[in-house]
Amino acid sequence: MSNDVFDRADEVLGLFRRGAEFTRELLEQNKSLRERLASVESHQQDAAQDNGEWGKLRSQLLERIDGLECENHDAIERVAALEDENQQFANRYLEIEEENNSLANLYVASFQLHSTLDLSEVFRIVTEIVINLIGAEVFAVYVLDEKNGALEPVASEGAPLKDVPAVRLGQGLVGGSVAEGETAFADPENSNDWSRPLVSIPLRVDDRAIGAIAIFKLLSQKTKFTPLDHELFTLLAGHAATAIFAAQLFSQSERKLNTIQGFIDLLTK
Amino acid sequence: MERRNRILIVEDSPTMRQLLVFALKRLRNTDITEAHDGMDGLRKVTADDYDLALVDINMPVMDGLKLISLIRDEESLKEMPIVVITTEGADEDRERALALGANEYLTKPIQANKVLQVARGLLKTEPASS
């Protein structure tokens, strides 16, 4: 009987010991879980903090992209502006080239016209200018005979001089342009009619009529008058007239000088 | 020694000669010689070396076509570029000049910049300015 009691007591003690051990294991597991929970919470907090950094970085990068896009846009606009400016320079260059051509022609024409006081040489130079710089095939140069009021042909190209009729001052396109002192244009079509030139350029010194240049036909490769031709008409109207007038005066003075010299020689012999 | 281009202008009209000189003066390091008719041109082209010749067709004493033909007969001048400058704009005139050995054909009235452009093309090299 007493042995049974002791056996039962040992059994109960063993049961308690296993219960205590189980409880200790439970406590250790609990502690371990708490530590893991704390660790997870800590990671979560860190993650939450990193997300803020990323957001900040992302925001900075987006701002930078916006900035670069703006710069890119400005650069494209600047390139477009430079291209536009470049085009303007190219156009200006062409204009200057044109201007240079015009000035070269005008300079040469003016230089040649005033290079001589020989009347026949002046007519030759006027003829050269009209052929080479304007590109006329048929034309005539007239000089006003003040005694009878007729414009007499003194030089021609493309037709014999004897075939070119004289023109009364004030009559027809040529006579009218000289009387009025205005360049006159007729049919754009080439004409062989001596009374209907393509253009009549009056030659005048101040208000004094000197003569005219009438162009009847252009060279086959030249289809119309250019702006340079109009400048040459203006130049010829003034400079050819002055050159002819100066050569006429020089010729007259030479003749008078010879006459006077003849008298002096006669008187002193 | 500095390389210079040499151009010969054969043209009877003083106006045209002056205009051509005026245009070609814009080429760097270039010497320009003028001849007033075909015979004068022949004398000058055979006496000196030229890199380019500009030749008018209608000239006294010897016309431009005859001059071009004589130049091309000369072995040493076969390669020299020749530009014809004329009032004749017809295709047959152009073909005749080119058949004789001209390299380019310009019709009057000429433009200074066109002459310059053609000269630059035929000279190939424009010596650098010193």
GROMACS .gro file of C-alpha atoms in nm:
model
  399
    1MET     CA    1   0.000   0.000   0.000
    2SER     CA    2   0.272   0.249   0.099
    3ASN     CA    3   0.469   0.153  -0.213
    4ASP     CA    4   0.168   0.233  -0.427
    5VAL     CA    5   0.146   0.576  -0.268
    6PHE     CA    6   0.513   0.650  -0.333
    7ASP     CA    7   0.481   0.522  -0.691
    8ARG     CA    8   0.185   0.751  -0.745
    9ALA     CA    9   0.374   1.044  -0.589
   10ASP     CA   10   0.669   0.987  -0.825
   11GLU     CA   11   0.430   0.970  -1.115
   12VAL     CA   12   0.270   1.301  -1.015
   13LEU     CA   13   0.614   1.461  -0.962
   14GLY     CA   14   0.724   1.340  -1.306
   15LEU     CA   15   0.406   1.482  -1.454
   16PHE     CA   16   0.475   1.819  -1.291
   17ARG     CA   17   0.836   1.817  -1.413
   18ARG     CA   18   0.725   1.749  -1.774
   19GLY     CA   19   0.459   2.024  -1.734
   20ALA     CA   20   0.725   2.265  -1.603
   21GLU     CA   21   0.958   2.174  -1.888
   22PHE     CA   22   0.678   2.223  -2.144
   23THR     CA   23   0.595   2.557  -1.989
   24ARG     CA   24   0.963   2.663  -2.010
   25GLU     CA   25   0.974   2.562  -2.377
   26LEU     CA   26   0.657   2.761  -2.437
   27LEU     CA   27   0.810   3.064  -2.268
   28GLU     CA   28   1.126   3.035  -2.481
   29GLN     CA   29   0.921   3.006  -2.799
   30ASN     CA   30   0.717   3.304  -2.691
   31LYS     CA   31   1.034   3.505  -2.634
   32SER     CA   32   1.169   3.400  -2.972
   33LEU     CA   33   0.845   3.503  -3.146
   34ARG     CA   34   0.845   3.838  -2.969
   35GLU     CA   35   1.200   3.900  -3.087
   36ARG     CA   36   1.107   3.809  -3.446
   37LEU     CA   37   0.802   4.032  -3.427
   38ALA     CA   38   1.017   4.320  -3.304
   39SER     CA   39   1.264   4.255  -3.586
   40VAL     CA   40   0.987   4.256  -3.849
   41GLU     CA   41   0.846   4.578  -3.711
   42SER     CA   42   1.191   4.731  -3.722
   43HIS     CA   43   1.236   4.621  -4.087
   44GLN     CA   44   0.896   4.762  -4.169
   45GLN     CA   45   0.991   5.094  -4.018
   46ASP     CA   46   1.322   5.099  -4.209
   47ALA     CA   47   1.141   5.012  -4.531
   48ALA     CA   48   0.891   5.287  -4.470
   49GLN     CA   49   1.181   5.529  -4.415
   50ASP     CA   50   1.364   5.415  -4.745
   51ASN     CA   51   1.046   5.458  -4.945
   52GLY     CA   52   1.050   5.825  -4.849
   53GLU     CA   53   1.411   5.855  -4.973
   54TRP     CA   54   1.320   5.688  -5.299
   55GLY     CA   55   1.027   5.919  -5.342
   56LYS     CA   56   1.253   6.216  -5.281
   57LEU     CA   57   1.512   6.087  -5.529
   58ARG     CA   58   1.239   6.011  -5.780
   59SER     CA   59   1.105   6.361  -5.741
   60GLN     CA   60   1.455   6.508  -5.791
   61LEU     CA   61   1.508   6.295  -6.103
   62LEU     CA   62   1.175   6.401  -6.247
   63GLU     CA   63   1.267   6.764  -6.183
   64ARG     CA   64   1.599   6.707  -6.357
   65ILE     CA   65   1.424   6.543  -6.654
   66ASP     CA   66   1.189   6.841  -6.676
   67GLY     CA   67   1.490   7.072  -6.665
   68LEU     CA   68   1.670   6.877  -6.938
   69GLU     CA   69   1.359   6.872  -7.153
   70CYS     CA   70   1.337   7.249  -7.116
   71GLU     CA   71   1.705   7.283  -7.208
   72ASN     CA   72   1.651   7.051  -7.504
   73HIS     CA   73   1.355   7.257  -7.616
   74ASP     CA   74   1.560   7.577  -7.582
   75ALA     CA   75   1.845   7.416  -7.776
   76ILE     CA   76   1.608   7.311  -8.055
   77GLU     CA   77   1.468   7.663  -8.065
   78ARG     CA   78   1.819   7.809  -8.075
   79VAL     CA   79   1.918   7.571  -8.359
   80ALA     CA   80   1.603   7.674  -8.548
   81ALA     CA   81   1.688   8.041  -8.487
   82LEU     CA   82   2.046   7.983  -8.605
   83GLU     CA   83   1.923   7.800  -8.914
   84ASP     CA   84   1.691   8.090  -8.983
   85GLU     CA   85   1.975   8.337  -8.931
   86ASN     CA   86   2.197   8.124  -9.154
   87GLN     CA   87   1.933   8.131  -9.426
   88GLN     CA   88   1.907   8.508  -9.389
   89PHE     CA   89   2.285   8.536  -9.424
   90ALA     CA   90   2.275   8.313  -9.733
   91ASN     CA   91   2.002   8.530  -9.885
   92ARG     CA   92   2.192   8.844  -9.792
   93TYR     CA   93   2.504   8.696  -9.950
   94LEU     CA   94   2.314   8.640 -10.274
   95GLU     CA   95   2.177   8.994 -10.260
   96ILE     CA   96   2.529   9.130 -10.206
   97GLU     CA   97   2.656   8.916 -10.494
   98GLU     CA   98   2.382   9.062 -10.714
   99GLU     CA   99   2.466   9.409 -10.592
  100ASN     CA  100   2.834   9.344 -10.658
  101ASN     CA  101   2.750   9.234 -11.013
  102SER     CA  102   2.544   9.545 -11.067
  103LEU     CA  103   2.814   9.771 -10.928
  104ALA     CA  104   3.079   9.599 -11.140
  105ASN     CA  105   2.872   9.658 -11.454
  106LEU     CA  106   2.788  10.017 -11.360
  107TYR     CA  107   3.148  10.092 -11.265
  108VAL     CA  108   3.285   9.949 -11.590
  109ALA     CA  109   3.022  10.131 -11.799
  110SER     CA  110   3.087  10.461 -11.625
  111PHE     CA  111   3.466  10.418 -11.639
  112GLN     CA  112   3.462  10.338 -12.009
  113LEU     CA  113   3.224  10.622 -12.101
  114HIS     CA  114   3.449  10.881 -11.939
  115SER     CA  115   3.774  10.734 -12.064
  116THR     CA  116   3.785  10.934 -12.386
  117LEU     CA  117   3.699  11.268 -12.545
  118ASP     CA  118   3.690  11.122 -12.896
  119LEU     CA  119   3.328  11.129 -13.016
  120SER     CA  120   3.353  10.819 -13.236
  121GLU     CA  121   3.520  10.634 -12.947
  122VAL     CA  122   3.232  10.737 -12.718
  123PHE     CA  123   2.982  10.594 -12.969
  124ARG     CA  124   3.186  10.272 -12.986
  125ILE     CA  125   3.186  10.243 -12.607
  126VAL     CA  126   2.809  10.307 -12.588
  127THR     CA  127   2.765  10.033 -12.849
  128GLU     CA  128   2.985   9.792 -12.649
  129ILE     CA  129   2.792   9.862 -12.331
  130VAL     CA  130   2.456   9.801 -12.497
  131ILE     CA  131   2.575   9.475 -12.656
  132ASN     CA  132   2.786   9.333 -12.373
  133LEU     CA  133   2.619   9.459 -12.059
  134ILE     CA  134   2.255   9.485 -12.166
  135GLY     CA  135   2.254   9.211 -12.430
  136ALA     CA  136   2.091   9.393 -12.721
  137GLU     CA  137   2.113   9.257 -13.075
  138VAL     CA  138   1.953   9.540 -13.273
  139PHE     CA  139   1.977   9.899 -13.154
  140ALA     CA  140   2.064  10.252 -13.264
  141VAL     CA  141   2.220  10.557 -13.102
  142TYR     CA  142   2.074  10.895 -13.202
  143VAL     CA  143   2.217  11.242 -13.150
  144LEU     CA  144   1.999  11.552 -13.159
  145ASP     CA  145   2.072  11.800 -13.435
  146GLU     CA  146   1.958  12.119 -13.262
  147LYS     CA  147   1.939  12.313 -13.590
  148ASN     CA  148   1.663  12.104 -13.742
  149GLY     CA  149   1.526  11.934 -13.430
  150ALA     CA  150   1.593  11.584 -13.563
  151LEU     CA  151   1.743  11.288 -13.386
  152GLU     CA  152   2.003  11.161 -13.632
  153PRO     CA  153   2.127  10.799 -13.605
  154VAL     CA  154   2.503  10.799 -13.545
  155ALA     CA  155   2.567  10.434 -13.456
  156SER     CA  156   2.379  10.111 -13.498
  157GLU     CA  157   2.416   9.738 -13.440
  158GLY     CA  158   2.225   9.457 -13.606
  159ALA     CA  159   2.128   9.678 -13.902
  160PRO     CA  160   2.319   9.911 -14.137
  161LEU     CA  161   2.325  10.272 -14.013
  162LYS     CA  162   2.182  10.395 -14.344
  163ASP     CA  163   1.868  10.185 -14.284
  164VAL     CA  164   1.792  10.355 -13.953
  165PRO     CA  165   1.564  10.655 -14.009
  166ALA     CA  166   1.607  10.992 -13.833
  167VAL     CA  167   1.338  11.081 -13.581
  168ARG     CA  168   1.171  11.420 -13.519
  169LEU     CA  169   1.203  11.546 -13.163
  170GLY     CA  170   0.872  11.485 -12.985
  171GLN     CA  171   0.746  11.234 -13.242
  172GLY     CA  172   0.701  10.863 -13.189
  173LEU     CA  173   0.833  10.665 -12.898
  174VAL     CA  174   1.196  10.775 -12.942
  175GLY     CA  175   1.124  11.144 -13.013
  176GLY     CA  176   0.867  11.153 -12.734
  177SER     CA  177   1.101  11.000 -12.476
  178VAL     CA  178   1.376  11.252 -12.561
  179ALA     CA  179   1.133  11.546 -12.548
  180GLU     CA  180   0.995  11.433 -12.212
  181GLY     CA  181   1.326  11.310 -12.071
  182GLU     CA  182   1.172  10.978 -11.968
  183THR     CA  183   1.273  10.625 -12.063
  184ALA     CA  184   0.989  10.479 -12.272
  185PHE     CA  185   0.903  10.113 -12.317
  186ALA     CA  186   0.699   9.962 -12.599
  187ASP     CA  187   0.595   9.610 -12.694
  188PRO     CA  188   0.762   9.335 -12.497
  189GLU     CA  189   0.788   9.145 -12.826
  190ASN     CA  190   1.100   9.205 -13.033
  191SER     CA  191   1.019   9.440 -13.316
  192ASN     CA  192   1.190   9.533 -13.642
  193ASP     CA  193   0.974   9.840 -13.671
  194TRP     CA  194   1.210  10.139 -13.634
  195SER     CA  195   0.930  10.345 -13.482
  196ARG     CA  196   0.853  10.086 -13.211
  197PRO     CA  197   1.167  10.001 -13.013
  198LEU     CA  198   1.151   9.787 -12.701
  199VAL     CA  199   1.293  10.076 -12.507
  200SER     CA  200   1.403  10.431 -12.578
  201ILE     CA  201   1.655  10.582 -12.337
  202PRO     CA  202   1.679  10.960 -12.364
  203LEU     CA  203   2.029  11.104 -12.328
  204ARG     CA  204   2.022  11.437 -12.143
  205VAL     CA  205   2.257  11.669 -11.960
  206ASP     CA  206   2.041  11.856 -11.709
  207ASP     CA  207   1.748  11.978 -11.923
  208ARG     CA  208   1.941  11.970 -12.246
  209ALA     CA  209   1.848  11.687 -12.482
  210ILE     CA  210   2.153  11.520 -12.636
  211GLY     CA  211   2.011  11.214 -12.808
  212ALA     CA  212   1.873  10.867 -12.744
  213ILE     CA  213   1.950  10.496 -12.745
  214ALA     CA  214   1.673  10.280 -12.890
  215ILE     CA  215   1.685   9.902 -12.849
  216PHE     CA  216   1.480   9.704 -13.102
  217LYS     CA  217   1.579   9.345 -13.031
  218LEU     CA  218   1.753   9.153 -12.755
  219LEU     CA  219   1.999   8.865 -12.798
  220SER     CA  220   1.821   8.530 -12.837
  221GLN     CA  221   1.934   8.410 -12.491
  222LYS     CA  222   1.798   8.723 -12.325
  223THR     CA  223   1.423   8.714 -12.275
  224LYS     CA  224   1.355   9.033 -12.079
  225PHE     CA  225   1.511   9.335 -11.915
  226THR     CA  226   1.647   9.285 -11.564
  227PRO     CA  227   1.667   9.530 -11.272
  228LEU     CA  228   2.035   9.579 -11.363
  229ASP     CA  229   1.934   9.683 -11.715
  230HIS     CA  230   1.712   9.954 -11.569
  231GLU     CA  231   2.008  10.079 -11.365
  232LEU     CA  232   2.220  10.077 -11.680
  233PHE     CA  233   1.949  10.275 -11.864
  234THR     CA  234   1.967  10.539 -11.590
  235LEU     CA  235   2.346  10.540 -11.603
  236LEU     CA  236   2.351  10.566 -11.982
  237ALA     CA  237   2.089  10.843 -11.978
  238GLY     CA  238   2.322  11.060 -11.771
  239HIS     CA  239   2.676  10.940 -11.832
  240ALA     CA  240   2.654  10.862 -12.205
  241ALA     CA  241   2.492  11.203 -12.256
  242THR     CA  242   2.770  11.375 -12.061
  243ALA     CA  243   3.038  11.180 -12.248
  244ILE     CA  244   2.885  11.266 -12.588
  245PHE     CA  245   2.836  11.632 -12.490
  246ALA     CA  246   3.194  11.661 -12.357
  247ALA     CA  247   3.335  11.496 -12.670
  248GLN     CA  248   3.128  11.729 -12.893
  249LEU     CA  249   3.253  12.035 -12.701
  250PHE     CA  250   3.610  11.905 -12.713
  251SER     CA  251   3.581  11.848 -13.088
  252GLN     CA  252   3.441  12.199 -13.141
  253SER     CA  253   3.709  12.357 -12.925
  254GLU     CA  254   3.978  12.163 -13.113
  255ARG     CA  255   3.840  12.294 -13.443
  256LYS     CA  256   3.826  12.651 -13.307
  257LEU     CA  257   4.175  12.617 -13.166
  258ASN     CA  258   4.302  12.501 -13.505
  259THR     CA  259   4.128  12.794 -13.675
  260ILE     CA  260   4.271  13.046 -13.428
  261GLN     CA  261   4.613  12.885 -13.454
  262GLY     CA  262   4.586  12.916 -13.834
  263PHE     CA  263   4.507  13.290 -13.801
  264ILE     CA  264   4.795  13.342 -13.558
  265ASP     CA  265   5.032  13.156 -13.789
  266LEU     CA  266   4.908  13.372 -14.081
  267LEU     CA  267   4.954  13.697 -13.888
  268THR     CA  268   5.294  13.613 -13.748
  269LYS     CA  269   5.447  13.488 -14.074
  270MET     CA  270   5.748   7.920 -10.357
  271GLU     CA  271   5.390   8.044 -10.358
  272ARG     CA  272   5.169   7.894 -10.630
  273ARG     CA  273   4.973   8.148 -10.836
  274ASN     CA  274   4.705   8.086 -11.097
  275ARG     CA  275   4.745   8.254 -11.435
  276ILE     CA  276   4.446   8.350 -11.647
  277LEU     CA  277   4.447   8.484 -12.002
  278ILE     CA  278   4.157   8.697 -12.128
  279VAL     CA  279   4.131   8.718 -12.506
  280GLU     CA  280   3.865   8.979 -12.587
  281ASP     CA  281   3.861   9.275 -12.827
  282SER     CA  282   3.612   9.483 -12.630
  283PRO     CA  283   3.784   9.695 -12.360
  284THR     CA  284   3.453   9.709 -12.173
  285MET     CA  285   3.428   9.331 -12.155
  286ARG     CA  286   3.796   9.293 -12.069
  287GLN     CA  287   3.759   9.535 -11.780
  288LEU     CA  288   3.446   9.357 -11.656
  289LEU     CA  289   3.618   9.017 -11.673
  290VAL     CA  290   3.925   9.147 -11.493
  291PHE     CA  291   3.698   9.304 -11.233
  292ALA     CA  292   3.524   8.967 -11.179
  293LEU     CA  293   3.838   8.751 -11.176
  294LYS     CA  294   4.028   8.980 -10.942
  295ARG     CA  295   3.825   8.821 -10.665
  296LEU     CA  296   4.021   8.497 -10.710
  297ARG     CA  297   4.307   8.479 -10.464
  298ASN     CA  298   4.668   8.478 -10.585
  299THR     CA  299   4.577   8.506 -10.949
  300ASP     CA  300   4.756   8.691 -11.227
  301ILE     CA  301   4.546   8.811 -11.519
  302THR     CA  302   4.682   8.886 -11.865
  303GLU     CA  303   4.480   9.058 -12.138
  304ALA     CA  304   4.496   9.003 -12.514
  305HIS     CA  305   4.298   9.226 -12.753
  306ASP     CA  306   4.246   8.983 -13.042
  307GLY     CA  307   4.299   8.619 -13.141
  308MET     CA  308   4.651   8.671 -13.275
  309ASP     CA  309   4.760   8.857 -12.963
  310GLY     CA  310   4.602   8.576 -12.759
  311LEU     CA  311   4.794   8.310 -12.955
  312ARG     CA  312   5.124   8.492 -12.900
  313LYS     CA  313   5.063   8.519 -12.528
  314VAL     CA  314   4.930   8.167 -12.473
  315THR     CA  315   5.230   8.013 -12.647
  316ALA     CA  316   5.480   8.238 -12.471
  317ASP     CA  317   5.366   8.166 -12.114
  318ASP     CA  318   5.191   7.897 -11.913
  319TYR     CA  319   4.828   7.967 -11.824
  320ASP     CA  320   4.587   7.777 -11.603
  321LEU     CA  321   4.278   7.911 -11.780
  322ALA     CA  322   4.188   8.110 -12.092
  323LEU     CA  323   3.869   8.309 -12.152
  324VAL     CA  324   3.815   8.358 -12.524
  325ASP     CA  325   3.567   8.576 -12.711
  326ILE     CA  326   3.442   8.439 -13.045
  327ASN     CA  327   3.392   8.750 -13.258
  328MET     CA  328   3.729   8.925 -13.274
  329PRO     CA  329   3.932   9.100 -13.541
  330VAL     CA  330   4.252   8.954 -13.693
  331MET     CA  331   4.179   8.602 -13.565
  332ASP     CA  332   3.846   8.486 -13.424
  333GLY     CA  333   3.805   8.284 -13.109
  334LEU     CA  334   3.717   7.955 -13.278
  335LYS     CA  335   4.035   7.964 -13.485
  336LEU     CA  336   4.235   8.045 -13.172
  337ILE     CA  337   4.081   7.752 -12.979
  338SER     CA  338   4.155   7.517 -13.267
  339LEU     CA  339   4.522   7.629 -13.276
  340ILE     CA  340   4.552   7.600 -12.898
  341ARG     CA  341   4.420   7.242 -12.904
  342ASP     CA  342   4.663   7.153 -13.184
  343GLU     CA  343   4.949   7.243 -12.953
  344GLU     CA  344   5.041   6.938 -12.744
  345SER     CA  345   5.141   7.137 -12.436
  346LEU     CA  346   4.810   7.330 -12.436
  347LYS     CA  347   4.568   7.041 -12.484
  348GLU     CA  348   4.473   7.030 -12.117
  349MET     CA  349   4.443   7.405 -12.055
  350PRO     CA  350   4.078   7.487 -11.973
  351ILE     CA  351   3.911   7.731 -12.214
  352VAL     CA  352   3.594   7.930 -12.150
  353VAL     CA  353   3.418   8.075 -12.453
  354ILE     CA  354   3.242   8.409 -12.407
  355THR     CA  355   3.014   8.514 -12.687
  356THR     CA  356   2.696   8.690 -12.792
  357GLU     CA  357   2.589   8.377 -12.984
  358GLY     CA  358   2.339   8.182 -12.779
  359ALA     CA  359   2.234   7.923 -13.038
  360ASP     CA  360   2.289   7.555 -12.954
  361GLU     CA  361   2.489   7.491 -13.272
  362ASP     CA  362   2.736   7.766 -13.179
  363ARG     CA  363   2.778   7.614 -12.836
  364GLU     CA  364   2.827   7.264 -12.978
  365ARG     CA  365   3.078   7.392 -13.231
  366ALA     CA  366   3.286   7.564 -12.963
  367LEU     CA  367   3.274   7.263 -12.733
  368ALA     CA  368   3.363   7.029 -13.022
  369LEU     CA  369   3.672   7.240 -13.092
  370GLY     CA  370   3.784   7.187 -12.734
  371ALA     CA  371   3.627   7.462 -12.523
  372ASN     CA  372   3.539   7.351 -12.169
  373GLU     CA  373   3.265   7.603 -12.092
  374TYR     CA  374   3.044   7.839 -12.290
  375LEU     CA  375   2.914   8.167 -12.147
  376THR     CA  376   2.678   8.394 -12.336
  377LYS     CA  377   2.658   8.773 -12.308
  378PRO     CA  378   2.545   8.965 -12.119
  379ILE     CA  379   2.762   8.794 -11.862
  380GLN     CA  380   2.740   8.816 -11.485
  381ALA     CA  381   3.058   8.866 -11.287
  382ASN     CA  382   2.965   8.597 -11.033
  383LYS     CA  383   2.891   8.344 -11.308
  384VAL     CA  384   3.236   8.401 -11.458
  385LEU     CA  385   3.389   8.363 -11.115
  386GLN     CA  386   3.199   8.040 -11.049
  387VAL     CA  387   3.304   7.888 -11.383
  388ALA     CA  388   3.667   7.996 -11.334
  389ARG     CA  389   3.676   7.844 -10.986
  390GLY     CA  390   3.535   7.518 -11.119
  391LEU     CA  391   3.793   7.491 -11.396
  392LEU     CA  392   4.092   7.607 -11.194
  393LYS     CA  393   4.011   7.328 -10.948
  394THR     CA  394   4.238   7.478 -10.684
  395GLU     CA  395   4.241   7.836 -10.575
  396PRO     CA  396   4.579   7.898 -10.411
  397ALA     CA  397   4.547   7.999 -10.047
  398SER     CA  398   4.614   8.362  -9.972
  399SER     CA  399   4.951   8.428  -9.817
   0.00000   0.00000   0.00000
